[in-house]
């Protein structure tokens, strides 16, 4: 069954509803709960930024949305419902495959991982089109060229190049082009700018922003850089140790952070202007296997605001205002 | 104390150093750092700033210019002294994992240079262990928790601290930090940056901070000099806050515009702009401004004549049409 | 608590005085992970013991029994007998010493030469590299086996040392090249550059920094060199090129095929199969054990 251009007549923004998601990694030392009981609503047409340190589970969460968690991880329970597609975790394999690429676009960290080193970029676009039954391949290439041109690149040169002939910044933009060329309505970017220098980062973010506006797509941005989220995202979700710590509208969370971890992340940014002594480093290190075993709040060891109650049980993730949620006993005291 | 005059480094292409495909990585760079001072080199990847750092650490030769470390000219110092002089400049590289031997424990990695030092001054094993504890303490690590481990068992931030500790074992007078925090999680960067700042203050170690992140350069060297490098040449130079708050060169302004704006805490500078075109690594014509192809404010003169450094003493810039623009994010008032 | 105190106090569980598990303990943990590797280790140990102690288990002159020539497999003769009635098992066990000793010599020689030259060549580059590589290329083009055949006409290979020496001399080329290419890539790594700026000596850099990272190549090469040498020797003896020794595995094969007609009748089959079985099991043991070698030398798999 072929598909005509444009692929999606329905331009309504696509939202994603995640309920009770749990992903576990089996390591030599035991089972690590990479994603632990996450309930999240990704609003259609918005840019949602998921921020966390290495090992917070953010990338695992992103891959779970695509139902593409690699071994030795596995999804233990939960549901990921994508508007117009269904529950990615229960759909049949073929529908899942079609959804990935057609409805859900994924841009990998260090994009060379998604580019075939032996084929020219243009051929890979065609391969992508063929595996998704796109009939008008020439049109697809035209679209690819248009996207590359939008991103400030010499389209002809890039399409005929091999992956190693392009710089890091160019490869990342090519990765974004792949995610968009099939007109996906949801684009997930996993650490899209981590390997890039400031100017490349700024241009990639600018491109994501303008394309997002133009097409009303739902963008999910995964990163460890609070600056990137603060600059680009409409909503921010803070993850720690596989659980959600805080979420809300970006400007609101930045100006009035509730969770001590969020406060710490913001304070640890060296600012371009203003008083330097305001910057304070986050103490301690990200959670390891031992931390996951403890019964209290995972952030306890590093928290400057902790009290006795925090060590006893995990704070529940609950509403702290309109469109705002926090998991912290200091913010939402329980008697 | 470091002094560099008219430094030049050209990498030969197929046709040798003078051929048309030779790469001029560094062109006419001069600076001076007092003890405990700081200089930051800002620019994109491949602009030559890394090469400057490597030349100072003795890992690369230079094709022209003069390099004086604590008064000793690298070109004229005799061979036996040369190694001792170069050892005073230690390099902290970008990748903390690559900088440590994966097959050696932290204890071994730290005792290697300490053994050489001990031999030179006739000290014993107790001295080595004492020094090891000392440098680990300086970088904020508990010796017992790290010495018996292999590098892969530590986090990125910890590894970089070990690298700094190792550099401190040879009692350097200069630290060259080349993208020293780029591969560490953003949340852990400040700790390492603060360490570098404290080392400057406590031990008067000069710091050469090479990065593409202007904000972190400001943090470690607010009281020092900032050099903005484009394709091996200085685009703008001056006291750090001067360059950040009153940038004159379009490239500096582009770099400052690229700093993420924290929604809710800041609003973007009114003149902020982001050039989309990529850096072209090819050769540039001799008689044009290097930045002209990407500059949104380029004029015909920029394609025909290369601008020289101009400006008041202290703050200089190489641009035919310098203009101050407000590109830096402004803090929102509560 | 000071560092001096930590480094002196060994604890009950794994960490030794150095504070981390020794190489051997770590190696054992890795070998014990899979039963295949344990089996491989057991086989190698068995053959080594055979080589060392085998000849002591039997009288110098193995007993012959004219009444049991080419006897079939039985309790008394677990592997049958040869043309004189000597137990094949006895022959195999006593013959192991020459074969394994020569192979071990060859392997040691290959490794020492190949590694040292590869390291020097890859690290210094320039003219040492050119010279060493030219020599290596020359060595690589020498066909080892035919050379041995030719040499055997003038040299008596009665002593395993001599055989090992020649095998070693002709076999280090491949390892030298492999070590050189590893060294070339390692020398650009940050920790090697750091070692240079810290003022560490070239000796230290080559043998304490680079060598441990090439460990797995060398270990694998060592084991493969052992099996390769064994086949080379046995082949030589099979061709009948060297002095006749009754318990030599290769000689046994030779006699089984050419004198006893084992290829055409089943009578002398045990005599043919005994050395083949020994070779097979030994090679199997090496291959099974090889699986553990890479992990043993991979620093990322070490545990605190």
Coordinates of N, CA, C and O in Angstrom, one line a residue, chain A residues 39-96:
Chain A
X39 N 4.2 9.0 35.1 CA 3.0 9.5 34.5 C 3.3 10.8 33.9 O 3.6 11.7 34.6
X40 N 3.1 10.9 32.5 CA 3.4 12.2 31.9 C 2.5 12.5 30.7 O 2.2 11.6 30.0
X41 N 2.1 13.7 30.6 CA 1.3 14.1 29.5 C 2.1 15.1 28.6 O 2.5 16.2 29.1
X42 N 2.4 14.7 27.4 CA 3.1 15.6 26.5 C 2.1 16.3 25.6 O 1.4 15.6 24.8
X43 N 2.0 17.6 25.8 CA 0.9 18.3 25.1 C 1.3 18.4 23.6 O 2.4 18.7 23.3
X44 N 0.3 18.3 22.8 CA 0.5 18.4 21.3 C 0.9 19.8 21.0 O 0.4 20.8 21.5
X45 N 1.8 20.0 20.0 CA 2.1 21.3 19.5 C 3.1 22.1 20.4 O 3.4 23.2 20.1
X46 N 3.5 21.5 21.4 CA 4.5 22.2 22.3 C 5.8 21.6 22.3 O 6.0 20.5 21.9
X47 N 6.8 22.4 22.7 CA 8.1 21.8 22.9 C 8.3 21.5 24.4 O 8.3 22.4 25.2
X48 N 8.4 20.2 24.6 CA 8.6 19.7 26.0 C 10.1 19.3 26.2 O 10.6 18.5 25.5
X49 N 10.7 19.9 27.2 CA 12.1 19.6 27.4 C 12.2 18.7 28.7 O 11.7 19.0 29.7
X50 N 12.9 17.5 28.5 CA 13.1 16.6 29.6 C 14.5 16.7 30.0 O 15.4 16.4 29.3
X51 N 14.7 17.2 31.2 CA 16.1 17.4 31.7 C 16.5 16.5 32.8 O 15.7 16.2 33.7
X52 N 17.7 16.0 32.7 CA 18.2 15.1 33.8 C 19.7 14.9 33.6 O 20.2 15.0 32.4
X53 N 20.4 14.5 34.6 CA 21.8 14.2 34.4 C 22.0 12.8 33.7 O 21.0 12.1 33.5
X54 N 23.2 12.4 33.5 CA 23.4 11.1 32.9 C 22.9 10.1 33.9 O 23.1 10.2 35.1
X55 N 22.2 9.1 33.4 CA 21.7 8.0 34.3 C 20.3 8.4 35.0 O 19.9 7.7 35.8
X56 N 19.7 9.5 34.5 CA 18.5 9.9 35.1 C 17.3 9.1 34.5 O 16.2 9.2 35.0
X57 N 17.6 8.5 33.4 CA 16.5 7.7 32.7 C 15.9 8.5 31.6 O 14.9 8.0 31.0
X58 N 16.3 9.7 31.3 CA 15.6 10.5 30.3 C 15.7 9.8 28.9 O 14.7 9.8 28.1
X59 N 16.9 9.3 28.5 CA 17.0 8.7 27.2 C 16.2 7.4 27.1 O 15.6 7.1 26.1
X60 N 16.2 6.7 28.2 CA 15.4 5.5 28.3 C 14.0 5.8 28.1 O 13.2 5.1 27.4
X61 N 13.5 6.9 28.7 CA 12.1 7.3 28.6 C 11.8 7.6 27.1 O 10.8 7.2 26.6
X62 N 12.7 8.3 26.5 CA 12.5 8.7 25.1 C 12.4 7.4 24.2 O 11.6 7.3 23.3
X63 N 13.3 6.5 24.5 CA 13.2 5.2 23.6 C 12.0 4.4 24.0 O 11.5 3.7 23.1
X64 N 11.5 4.5 25.2 CA 10.4 3.8 25.6 C 9.1 4.3 24.8 O 8.2 3.6 24.5
X65 N 9.1 5.6 24.6 CA 8.0 6.2 23.8 C 8.0 5.6 22.4 O 6.9 5.3 21.9
X66 N 9.1 5.2 21.9 CA 9.2 4.6 20.6 C 9.1 3.1 20.7 O 9.1 2.4 19.7
X67 N 9.0 2.6 21.9 CA 9.1 1.2 22.2 C 10.3 0.6 21.6 O 10.3 -0.4 20.8
X68 N 11.4 1.2 21.8 CA 12.7 0.8 21.2 C 13.8 0.7 22.3 O 14.9 1.1 22.0
X69 N 13.4 0.2 23.5 CA 14.4 0.2 24.5 C 15.4 -1.0 24.2 O 14.9 -2.1 24.0
X70 N 16.7 -0.7 24.2 CA 17.6 -1.7 23.9 C 17.9 -2.7 25.0 O 17.8 -2.3 26.2
X71 N 18.3 -3.9 24.6 CA 18.7 -4.9 25.6 C 20.0 -4.4 26.3 O 20.8 -3.7 25.7
X72 N 20.2 -4.5 27.6 CA 19.4 -5.4 28.6 C 18.3 -4.7 29.3 O 17.9 -5.0 30.4
X73 N 17.7 -3.6 28.7 CA 16.6 -3.0 29.3 C 15.3 -3.6 28.8 O 15.2 -4.1 27.7
X74 N 14.3 -3.5 29.6 CA 13.0 -4.0 29.1 C 11.8 -3.3 29.8 O 12.0 -2.9 31.0
X75 N 10.8 -3.0 29.1 CA 9.6 -2.3 29.6 C 8.8 -3.3 30.4 O 8.3 -4.3 29.9
X76 N 8.7 -3.0 31.7 CA 8.0 -4.0 32.6 C 6.5 -3.7 32.6 O 5.7 -4.6 32.6
X77 N 6.1 -2.4 32.6 CA 4.6 -2.2 32.6 C 4.4 -0.7 32.1 O 5.3 0.1 32.0
X78 N 3.2 -0.4 31.9 CA 2.8 1.0 31.5 C 2.2 1.1 30.1 O 2.1 0.1 29.4
X79 N 1.8 2.3 29.7 CA 1.3 2.5 28.4 C 1.8 3.8 27.9 O 2.0 4.8 28.6
X80 N 2.0 3.8 26.5 CA 2.4 5.1 25.8 C 1.4 5.3 24.7 O 1.5 4.6 23.7
X81 N 0.4 6.1 24.9 CA -0.6 6.3 23.9 C -0.3 7.6 23.0 O -0.2 8.7 23.6
X82 N -0.1 7.4 21.8 CA 0.2 8.5 20.8 C -1.1 8.8 20.1 O -1.7 7.8 19.5
X83 N -1.5 10.0 20.1 CA -2.8 10.4 19.4 C -2.7 9.9 18.0 O -1.8 10.2 17.3
X84 N -3.8 9.3 17.6 CA -3.9 8.9 16.1 C -3.1 7.6 15.8 O -3.2 7.1 14.7
X85 N -2.3 7.1 16.8 CA -1.6 5.9 16.5 C -2.0 4.7 17.4 O -2.3 3.6 17.0
X86 N -2.1 5.0 18.7 CA -2.5 4.0 19.6 C -1.4 3.8 20.7 O -0.5 4.6 20.8
X87 N -1.5 2.7 21.4 CA -0.5 2.4 22.5 C 0.7 1.8 21.9 O 0.6 0.6 21.5
X88 N 1.8 2.5 21.8 CA 3.0 2.0 21.2 C 3.5 0.7 21.8 O 4.1 -0.1 21.1
X89 N 3.1 0.4 23.0 CA 3.6 -0.7 23.7 C 2.8 -2.0 23.4 O 3.2 -3.1 23.7
X90 N 1.6 -1.8 22.9 CA 0.8 -3.0 22.6 C 0.4 -3.2 21.1 O -0.1 -4.2 20.8
X91 N 0.8 -2.2 20.3 CA 0.5 -2.4 18.9 C 1.3 -3.5 18.3 O 2.3 -3.9 18.8
X92 N 0.8 -4.0 17.1 CA 1.6 -5.1 16.5 C 2.9 -4.5 15.9 O 3.0 -3.3 15.6
X93 N 3.8 -5.4 15.7 CA 5.2 -5.0 15.3 C 5.2 -4.1 14.0 O 5.9 -3.1 13.9
X94 N 4.4 -4.5 13.0 CA 4.4 -3.7 11.8 C 3.8 -2.3 12.0 O 4.4 -1.4 11.4
X95 N 2.8 -2.2 12.7 CA 2.3 -0.8 13.0 C 3.3 0.0 13.7 O 3.4 1.2 13.5
X96 N 4.0 -0.6 14.7 CA 5.0 0.1 15.4 C 6.1 0.6 14.5 O 6.5 1.8 14.5

